[in-house]
Tab-separated table of C-alpha atoms in Angstrom:
chain	number	residue	atom	x	y	z
A	1	MET	CA	-78.212	-120.229	-20.943
A	2	GLU	CA	-80.917	-122.859	-20.641
A	3	GLY	CA	-82.329	-123.016	-17.138
A	4	TYR	CA	-81.093	-119.556	-16.174
A	5	GLN	CA	-83.428	-116.893	-14.851
A	6	ILE	CA	-82.634	-113.846	-16.982
A	7	ARG	CA	-83.573	-110.385	-15.692
A	8	LEU	CA	-82.970	-106.975	-17.260
A	9	ILE	CA	-80.604	-104.695	-15.338
A	10	ASN	CA	-81.898	-101.128	-15.086
A	11	ALA	CA	-79.688	-98.892	-17.196
A	12	HIS	CA	-78.013	-95.775	-15.806
A	13	GLU	CA	-78.208	-92.437	-17.595
A	14	GLY	CA	-75.850	-92.398	-20.553
A	15	GLY	CA	-75.501	-96.180	-20.583
A	16	ARG	CA	-74.565	-97.626	-23.955
A	17	ASN	CA	-75.528	-101.276	-23.455
A	18	VAL	CA	-78.416	-103.511	-22.498
A	19	ALA	CA	-77.434	-105.932	-19.736
A	20	TYR	CA	-79.103	-108.888	-18.022
A	21	ASN	CA	-78.520	-110.754	-14.767
A	22	CYS	CA	-78.461	-114.524	-15.311
A	23	ASP	CA	-79.031	-116.720	-12.253
A	24	LYS	CA	-79.313	-120.488	-11.925
A	25	ALA	CA	-79.256	-122.795	-8.902
A	26	ASP	CA	-75.881	-124.479	-8.346
A	27	SER	CA	-74.267	-122.418	-11.137
A	28	GLU	CA	-72.124	-119.301	-11.222
A	29	ALA	CA	-74.143	-116.176	-11.991
A	30	LYS	CA	-73.490	-114.513	-15.335
A	31	ILE	CA	-74.076	-111.159	-17.036
A	32	ILE	CA	-75.196	-110.851	-20.653
A	33	ARG	CA	-74.216	-107.564	-22.288
A	34	ILE	CA	-75.625	-106.444	-25.628
A	35	ALA	CA	-74.077	-103.462	-27.402
A	36	PHE	CA	-76.556	-101.959	-29.836
A	37	LEU	CA	-75.264	-98.476	-30.679
A	38	SER	CA	-73.150	-97.724	-33.725
A	39	ASP	CA	-70.472	-95.884	-31.720
A	40	ARG	CA	-68.300	-99.009	-31.401
A	41	SER	CA	-67.064	-101.427	-34.006
A	42	ARG	CA	-66.552	-105.159	-33.694
A	43	GLU	CA	-62.803	-104.486	-33.492
A	44	ASP	CA	-63.324	-102.078	-30.566
A	45	ILE	CA	-65.271	-104.621	-28.538
A	46	LEU	CA	-62.891	-107.456	-29.409
A	47	GLY	CA	-60.076	-105.256	-28.135
A	48	GLU	CA	-61.965	-104.826	-24.861
A	49	VAL	CA	-62.846	-108.485	-24.219
A	50	GLU	CA	-59.397	-109.753	-25.273
A	51	TYR	CA	-57.850	-107.359	-22.761
A	52	ILE	CA	-60.221	-108.589	-20.028
A	53	ARG	CA	-59.332	-112.214	-20.800
A	54	TYR	CA	-55.615	-111.342	-20.696
A	55	LEU	CA	-55.966	-109.656	-17.297
A	56	TYR	CA	-57.943	-112.590	-15.895
A	57	GLU	CA	-55.508	-115.230	-17.151
A	58	HIS	CA	-52.580	-113.326	-15.633
A	59	GLY	CA	-54.053	-112.838	-12.173
A	60	GLY	CA	-55.951	-109.589	-12.535
A	61	SER	CA	-58.985	-109.309	-10.270
A	62	VAL	CA	-61.552	-108.890	-13.043
A	63	SER	CA	-64.803	-110.501	-14.162
A	64	ASN	CA	-63.811	-112.974	-16.844
A	65	VAL	CA	-65.476	-113.029	-20.242
A	66	VAL	CA	-67.080	-116.400	-21.084
A	67	ASN	CA	-66.619	-118.169	-24.412
A	68	SER	CA	-69.697	-118.764	-26.531
A	69	GLN	CA	-70.602	-122.261	-27.710
A	70	LYS	CA	-68.569	-121.486	-30.824
A	71	GLY	CA	-65.556	-120.656	-28.669
A	72	ASN	CA	-65.743	-116.900	-29.284
A	73	LEU	CA	-65.421	-114.041	-26.802
A	74	LEU	CA	-67.861	-111.997	-28.863
A	75	GLU	CA	-70.865	-112.955	-30.969
A	76	THR	CA	-72.397	-110.755	-33.654
A	77	ILE	CA	-76.117	-110.957	-34.404
A	78	THR	CA	-77.755	-109.066	-37.270
A	79	LEU	CA	-81.505	-108.532	-37.257
A	80	ASN	CA	-83.462	-106.240	-39.583
A	81	ASN	CA	-80.207	-104.709	-40.826
A	82	HIS	CA	-79.162	-103.810	-37.263
A	83	THR	CA	-76.046	-105.317	-35.704
A	84	PHE	CA	-75.846	-106.383	-32.063
A	85	PHE	CA	-72.641	-107.410	-30.268
A	86	VAL	CA	-73.226	-109.919	-27.477
A	87	CYS	CA	-70.815	-110.878	-24.664
A	88	LEU	CA	-71.225	-113.063	-21.584
A	89	PHE	CA	-69.326	-112.374	-18.342
A	90	GLU	CA	-68.858	-114.073	-15.016
A	91	LYS	CA	-70.728	-112.017	-12.443
A	92	ALA	CA	-68.344	-110.493	-9.924
A	93	LYS	CA	-68.776	-111.832	-6.390
A	94	GLY	CA	-69.913	-109.554	-3.611
A	95	GLY	CA	-71.767	-106.276	-3.745
A	96	MET	CA	-71.274	-102.585	-4.395
A	97	LEU	CA	-70.447	-100.081	-1.696
A	98	VAL	CA	-73.646	-98.176	-2.415
A	99	GLU	CA	-75.655	-101.380	-1.866
A	100	ASN	CA	-73.971	-101.673	1.535
A	101	ASN	CA	-74.734	-98.035	2.431
A	102	TYR	CA	-71.031	-97.226	1.946
A	103	GLN	CA	-70.153	-99.379	4.930
A	104	TYR	CA	-66.990	-101.459	4.618
A	105	ARG	CA	-66.179	-104.749	6.348
A	106	GLU	CA	-67.296	-104.833	9.950
A	107	GLY	CA	-64.407	-104.494	12.387
A	108	VAL	CA	-61.904	-103.578	9.647
A	109	PRO	CA	-60.569	-100.029	9.140
A	110	ILE	CA	-61.666	-98.242	5.983
A	111	THR	CA	-57.988	-97.744	5.125
A	112	GLU	CA	-57.898	-101.413	4.050
A	113	TYR	CA	-60.428	-100.532	1.359
A	114	TYR	CA	-58.356	-97.558	0.161
A	115	TYR	CA	-55.249	-99.758	0.060
A	116	ASN	CA	-57.049	-102.521	-1.862
A	117	CYS	CA	-58.396	-100.020	-4.401
A	118	GLY	CA	-54.833	-99.000	-5.173
A	119	LYS	CA	-53.512	-102.557	-5.113
A	120	VAL	CA	-56.043	-103.939	-7.608
A	121	LEU	CA	-55.435	-100.983	-9.924
A	122	GLY	CA	-51.666	-101.390	-9.618
A	123	LYS	CA	-51.919	-105.063	-10.588
A	124	MET	CA	-53.931	-104.203	-13.709
A	125	HIS	CA	-51.446	-101.516	-14.720
A	126	GLN	CA	-48.484	-103.841	-14.139
A	127	LEU	CA	-50.111	-106.446	-16.390
A	128	SER	CA	-50.829	-103.786	-19.007
A	129	LYS	CA	-47.111	-103.067	-19.235
A	130	GLY	CA	-46.676	-106.554	-20.707
A	131	TYR	CA	-49.777	-106.537	-22.883
A	132	THR	CA	-49.588	-106.799	-26.684
A	133	PRO	CA	-53.080	-106.597	-28.183
A	134	VAL	CA	-54.350	-108.633	-31.114
A	135	HIS	CA	-57.270	-106.281	-31.722
A	136	SER	CA	-56.147	-102.919	-30.415
A	137	ARG	CA	-58.356	-100.490	-28.532
A	138	TYR	CA	-58.353	-96.823	-29.447
A	139	ASP	CA	-55.853	-94.274	-28.186
A	140	PHE	CA	-56.798	-91.379	-25.881
A	141	PHE	CA	-56.178	-88.848	-28.656
A	142	ASP	CA	-58.388	-90.745	-31.101
A	143	LYS	CA	-61.320	-89.404	-29.088
A	144	TYR	CA	-60.000	-86.421	-27.187
A	145	ASN	CA	-58.729	-83.993	-29.812
A	146	ALA	CA	-59.343	-80.411	-30.892
A	147	ASP	CA	-61.619	-81.321	-33.827
A	148	TYR	CA	-63.914	-83.458	-31.689
A	149	ILE	CA	-64.035	-80.853	-28.915
A	150	ASP	CA	-64.932	-78.160	-31.432
A	151	LYS	CA	-67.794	-80.209	-32.887
A	152	LEU	CA	-69.177	-81.386	-29.541
A	153	ILE	CA	-68.964	-78.284	-27.322
A	154	PRO	CA	-71.285	-75.362	-28.211
A	155	ASP	CA	-69.621	-72.241	-29.616
A	156	SER	CA	-71.097	-70.204	-26.751
A	157	LEU	CA	-68.576	-71.945	-24.466
A	158	SER	CA	-65.578	-70.554	-26.315
A	159	LEU	CA	-63.406	-70.164	-23.202
A	160	LEU	CA	-64.050	-73.782	-22.238
A	161	LYS	CA	-63.055	-74.904	-25.734
A	162	GLU	CA	-59.854	-72.889	-25.483
A	163	LYS	CA	-58.960	-74.381	-22.089
A	164	LEU	CA	-59.670	-77.929	-23.282
A	165	VAL	CA	-57.449	-77.486	-26.325
A	166	ASP	CA	-54.691	-76.041	-24.096
A	167	LEU	CA	-55.000	-79.096	-21.864
A	168	LEU	CA	-54.744	-81.432	-24.855
A	169	THR	CA	-51.685	-79.539	-26.120
A	170	THR	CA	-49.990	-80.056	-22.750
A	171	LEU	CA	-50.777	-83.770	-22.855
A	172	GLU	CA	-49.468	-84.124	-26.408
A	173	GLY	CA	-46.061	-82.983	-25.162
A	174	MET	CA	-45.904	-85.620	-22.414
A	175	ASP	CA	-43.811	-88.755	-22.557
A	176	ARG	CA	-45.648	-91.949	-23.528
A	177	ASN	CA	-43.088	-94.519	-22.508
A	178	HIS	CA	-43.731	-98.136	-21.548
A	179	GLU	CA	-43.820	-97.378	-17.819
A	180	SER	CA	-46.297	-94.486	-18.020
A	181	PHE	CA	-48.647	-95.188	-20.941
A	182	GLY	CA	-50.696	-98.279	-21.794
A	183	MET	CA	-54.130	-99.858	-21.520
A	184	VAL	CA	-56.164	-98.379	-18.662
A	185	HIS	CA	-59.672	-98.981	-17.361
A	186	PHE	CA	-60.596	-95.281	-17.749
A	187	ASP	CA	-63.605	-95.582	-15.439
A	188	TYR	CA	-62.197	-97.233	-12.322
A	189	CYS	CA	-64.751	-96.419	-9.628
A	190	ASP	CA	-66.947	-98.086	-7.010
A	191	GLY	CA	-69.736	-98.393	-9.570
A	192	ASN	CA	-67.559	-100.685	-11.675
A	193	TYR	CA	-66.365	-103.246	-9.154
A	194	MET	CA	-67.813	-105.551	-6.543
A	195	ILE	CA	-66.456	-106.034	-3.038
A	196	ASP	CA	-66.534	-109.325	-1.182
A	197	PHE	CA	-67.387	-107.972	2.254
A	198	ASN	CA	-66.081	-111.150	3.880
A	199	THR	CA	-62.557	-110.900	2.459
A	200	GLY	CA	-62.308	-107.340	1.091
A	201	GLN	CA	-61.527	-108.666	-2.411
A	202	ILE	CA	-62.351	-106.217	-5.213
A	203	THR	CA	-63.405	-107.608	-8.625
A	204	VAL	CA	-63.451	-105.133	-11.515
A	205	PHE	CA	-65.823	-105.084	-14.492
A	206	ASP	CA	-67.104	-102.715	-17.209
A	207	PHE	CA	-64.071	-102.060	-19.399
A	208	ASP	CA	-66.333	-100.356	-21.936
A	209	ASN	CA	-64.213	-97.168	-21.830
A	210	SER	CA	-60.809	-98.855	-21.693
A	211	CYS	CA	-58.226	-97.298	-23.978
A	212	PHE	CA	-54.534	-96.501	-24.312
A	213	CYS	CA	-53.769	-93.631	-21.980
A	214	TRP	CA	-51.451	-92.619	-19.164
A	215	TYR	CA	-51.743	-94.847	-16.110
A	216	MET	CA	-51.861	-91.629	-14.129
A	217	TYR	CA	-55.397	-91.011	-15.406
A	218	ASP	CA	-56.818	-93.965	-13.445
A	219	LEU	CA	-54.979	-92.795	-10.327
A	220	ALA	CA	-56.296	-89.248	-10.724
A	221	ASN	CA	-59.796	-90.627	-11.095
A	222	LEU	CA	-59.275	-92.597	-7.891
A	223	TRP	CA	-58.209	-89.366	-6.166
A	224	THR	CA	-61.431	-87.631	-7.236
A	225	LEU	CA	-63.485	-90.515	-5.843
A	226	GLY	CA	-61.882	-90.025	-2.448
A	227	VAL	CA	-63.492	-86.610	-1.975
A	228	GLY	CA	-66.827	-88.314	-1.349
A	229	TRP	CA	-65.619	-89.539	2.041
A	230	ILE	CA	-64.966	-86.013	3.339
A	231	GLN	CA	-67.060	-83.716	1.108
A	232	PHE	CA	-69.236	-82.353	3.940
A	233	GLU	CA	-66.284	-81.333	6.146
A	234	GLN	CA	-66.360	-77.542	6.664
A	235	ASP	CA	-62.664	-77.162	7.508
A	236	THR	CA	-60.541	-76.903	4.347
A	237	ASP	CA	-57.369	-77.948	6.182
A	238	LYS	CA	-59.070	-81.111	7.425
A	239	ARG	CA	-60.210	-81.901	3.884
A	240	LYS	CA	-56.631	-81.434	2.652
A	241	GLN	CA	-55.205	-83.652	5.394
A	242	PHE	CA	-57.747	-86.377	4.710
A	243	MET	CA	-57.033	-86.354	0.974
A	244	ASP	CA	-53.277	-86.527	1.596
A	245	ASP	CA	-53.707	-89.512	3.914
A	246	TYR	CA	-56.261	-91.194	1.645
A	247	PHE	CA	-54.111	-90.930	-1.474
A	248	LYS	CA	-50.972	-92.030	0.366
A	249	THR	CA	-52.786	-95.227	1.377
A	250	VAL	CA	-54.023	-95.736	-2.197
A	251	LEU	CA	-50.455	-95.304	-3.483
A	252	ASP	CA	-49.086	-97.743	-0.908
A	253	GLY	CA	-51.449	-100.357	-2.312
A	254	TYR	CA	-50.669	-99.370	-5.895
A	255	ARG	CA	-46.905	-99.536	-5.368
A	256	SER	CA	-47.204	-102.980	-3.816
A	257	GLU	CA	-47.958	-104.187	-7.377
A	258	THR	CA	-46.202	-101.809	-9.761
A	259	ARG	CA	-43.741	-98.953	-9.993
A	260	ILE	CA	-44.539	-95.314	-10.640
A	261	GLU	CA	-42.071	-92.451	-10.886
A	262	ASP	CA	-42.380	-89.468	-8.574
A	263	SER	CA	-42.263	-87.285	-11.694
A	264	MET	CA	-45.539	-88.860	-12.837
A	265	LEU	CA	-47.151	-88.388	-9.423
A	266	ASP	CA	-46.265	-84.705	-9.711
A	267	THR	CA	-48.705	-84.525	-12.641
A	268	LEU	CA	-51.677	-85.435	-10.415
A	269	PRO	CA	-53.234	-81.914	-10.625
A	270	LEU	CA	-52.965	-82.037	-14.420
A	271	PHE	CA	-54.689	-85.406	-14.675
A	272	ILE	CA	-57.426	-84.367	-12.253
A	273	GLN	CA	-58.171	-81.655	-14.841
A	274	VAL	CA	-58.228	-84.399	-17.493
A	275	THR	CA	-60.871	-86.281	-15.481
A	276	LEU	CA	-62.914	-83.069	-15.486
A	277	MET	CA	-62.546	-82.904	-19.260
A	278	GLU	CA	-63.800	-86.491	-19.544
A	279	ASN	CA	-66.801	-85.661	-17.324
A	280	ILE	CA	-67.663	-82.613	-19.431
A	281	VAL	CA	-67.279	-84.420	-22.750
A	282	ASP	CA	-69.394	-87.309	-21.463
A	283	ALA	CA	-72.160	-84.925	-20.343
A	284	PHE	CA	-72.382	-83.313	-23.778
A	285	GLU	CA	-72.254	-86.707	-25.486
A	286	VAL	CA	-75.210	-87.938	-23.414
A	287	MET	CA	-77.218	-84.830	-24.322
A	288	ARG	CA	-76.366	-85.266	-28.000
A	289	ASN	CA	-77.176	-88.996	-28.028
A	290	ASN	CA	-80.494	-88.334	-26.284
A	291	GLY	CA	-81.368	-85.639	-28.813
A	292	GLU	CA	-81.468	-82.987	-26.069
A	293	ASP	CA	-80.541	-79.329	-26.410
A	294	PRO	CA	-77.255	-78.610	-24.581
A	295	GLU	CA	-77.707	-77.196	-21.097
A	296	CYS	CA	-75.529	-76.735	-18.043
A	297	ASP	CA	-76.940	-77.815	-14.704
A	298	GLU	CA	-75.204	-76.986	-11.413
A	299	GLU	CA	-72.806	-79.944	-11.524
A	300	LEU	CA	-71.733	-79.418	-15.130
A	301	SER	CA	-71.409	-75.670	-14.533
A	302	TYR	CA	-69.101	-76.387	-11.589
A	303	ARG	CA	-66.796	-78.563	-13.688
A	304	ILE	CA	-66.712	-76.010	-16.480
A	305	LYS	CA	-65.907	-73.230	-13.987
A	306	CYS	CA	-62.954	-75.222	-12.599
A	307	LEU	CA	-61.483	-75.633	-16.073
A	308	GLU	CA	-62.196	-72.119	-17.299
A	309	ASP	CA	-60.642	-70.523	-14.191
A	310	ASP	CA	-57.773	-73.042	-13.820
A	311	ILE	CA	-59.011	-74.097	-10.371
A	312	PRO	CA	-57.066	-77.238	-9.338
A	313	TYR	CA	-58.194	-80.337	-7.451
A	314	VAL	CA	-61.837	-80.012	-8.668
A	315	GLY	CA	-62.055	-76.892	-6.521
A	316	PHE	CA	-62.085	-79.017	-3.376
A	317	PHE	CA	-59.713	-76.664	-1.534
A	318	HIS	CA	-60.917	-73.453	-3.214
A	319	GLU	CA	-63.442	-70.824	-2.151
A	320	ILE	CA	-65.750	-71.979	-4.964
A	321	TYR	CA	-66.465	-75.152	-2.979
A	322	SER	CA	-69.521	-75.357	-0.718
A	323	CYS	CA	-69.993	-78.144	1.820
A	324	ASP	CA	-73.741	-77.497	1.731
A	325	GLU	CA	-73.927	-77.958	-2.053
A	326	PRO	CA	-70.847	-80.008	-2.968
A	327	PHE	CA	-69.542	-79.576	-6.514
A	328	GLU	CA	-72.395	-77.331	-7.608
A	329	TYR	CA	-72.318	-73.893	-9.187
A	330	GLU	CA	-75.054	-71.674	-10.555
A	331	GLU	CA	-76.634	-72.919	-13.769
A	332	ARG	CA	-75.524	-71.165	-16.914
A	333	ASP	CA	-77.137	-70.594	-20.278
A	334	ILE	CA	-75.567	-71.908	-23.456
């Protein structure tokens, strides 16, 4: 990296890596990522970067991982008995939606963006259907299981624990065939891809949470992201109509690259609940890793309420939802 200007990237809450922007005149920008926590093994990270390289080499729109001078995708450095895992990535071209004030390409309908979101995801899923890992990533149930839920979630939230275990039991009975289950991004959102605002091209990065799961999870997560475009609309029917149109456009893009059975699409409400579970688990993990006492703010309380009361579609069409305070509910003690 000689000659590169290397600048620390400000971490987001709950982030598990240290990352640096690397810029140099007349050279492609790069990102250095250093994993320093003990929550991932060398095999885990190799499974991630090998999957990224596979997607890139087969036409997936992802930020490629760069070989080290030794020809490795991953380098391990040990200092003072602490192990660091270091990777280098091509920096995705373009910018984030938030950096562009959530404005899409000038003169182009926003539906192109929805379509492209689905198309890029569909391409990744289609490639996953032919992927045979060398170093395998973990399976959904390796992390999300009754024992882990019981240890992580406070006993005072007994109803939540019960609902999460019920949800996991339902998932355990689902088919995991080649067309429905494989490697997924597991955090496909506008914070984890760049958009070239000249062409509309989306380039995906941050496969830190990638795992073997149902492809439907990524689609359900994409559904939940769509609510942000219409969350302040007072009329419930208009919110429903928008979400129907939005997700249809996403699916048109998705199906331009891969096939999905209608029977799997019928499980959308179930997998939206699974995204809520992931959000809740992540919130408690962040509190635990930061050494904080568990507490439920308005956003976490809202998610818990939706699961405890079996409220579908993140409550977006339910009386619990408030346009003035989207996805918030009264704080609760633990």
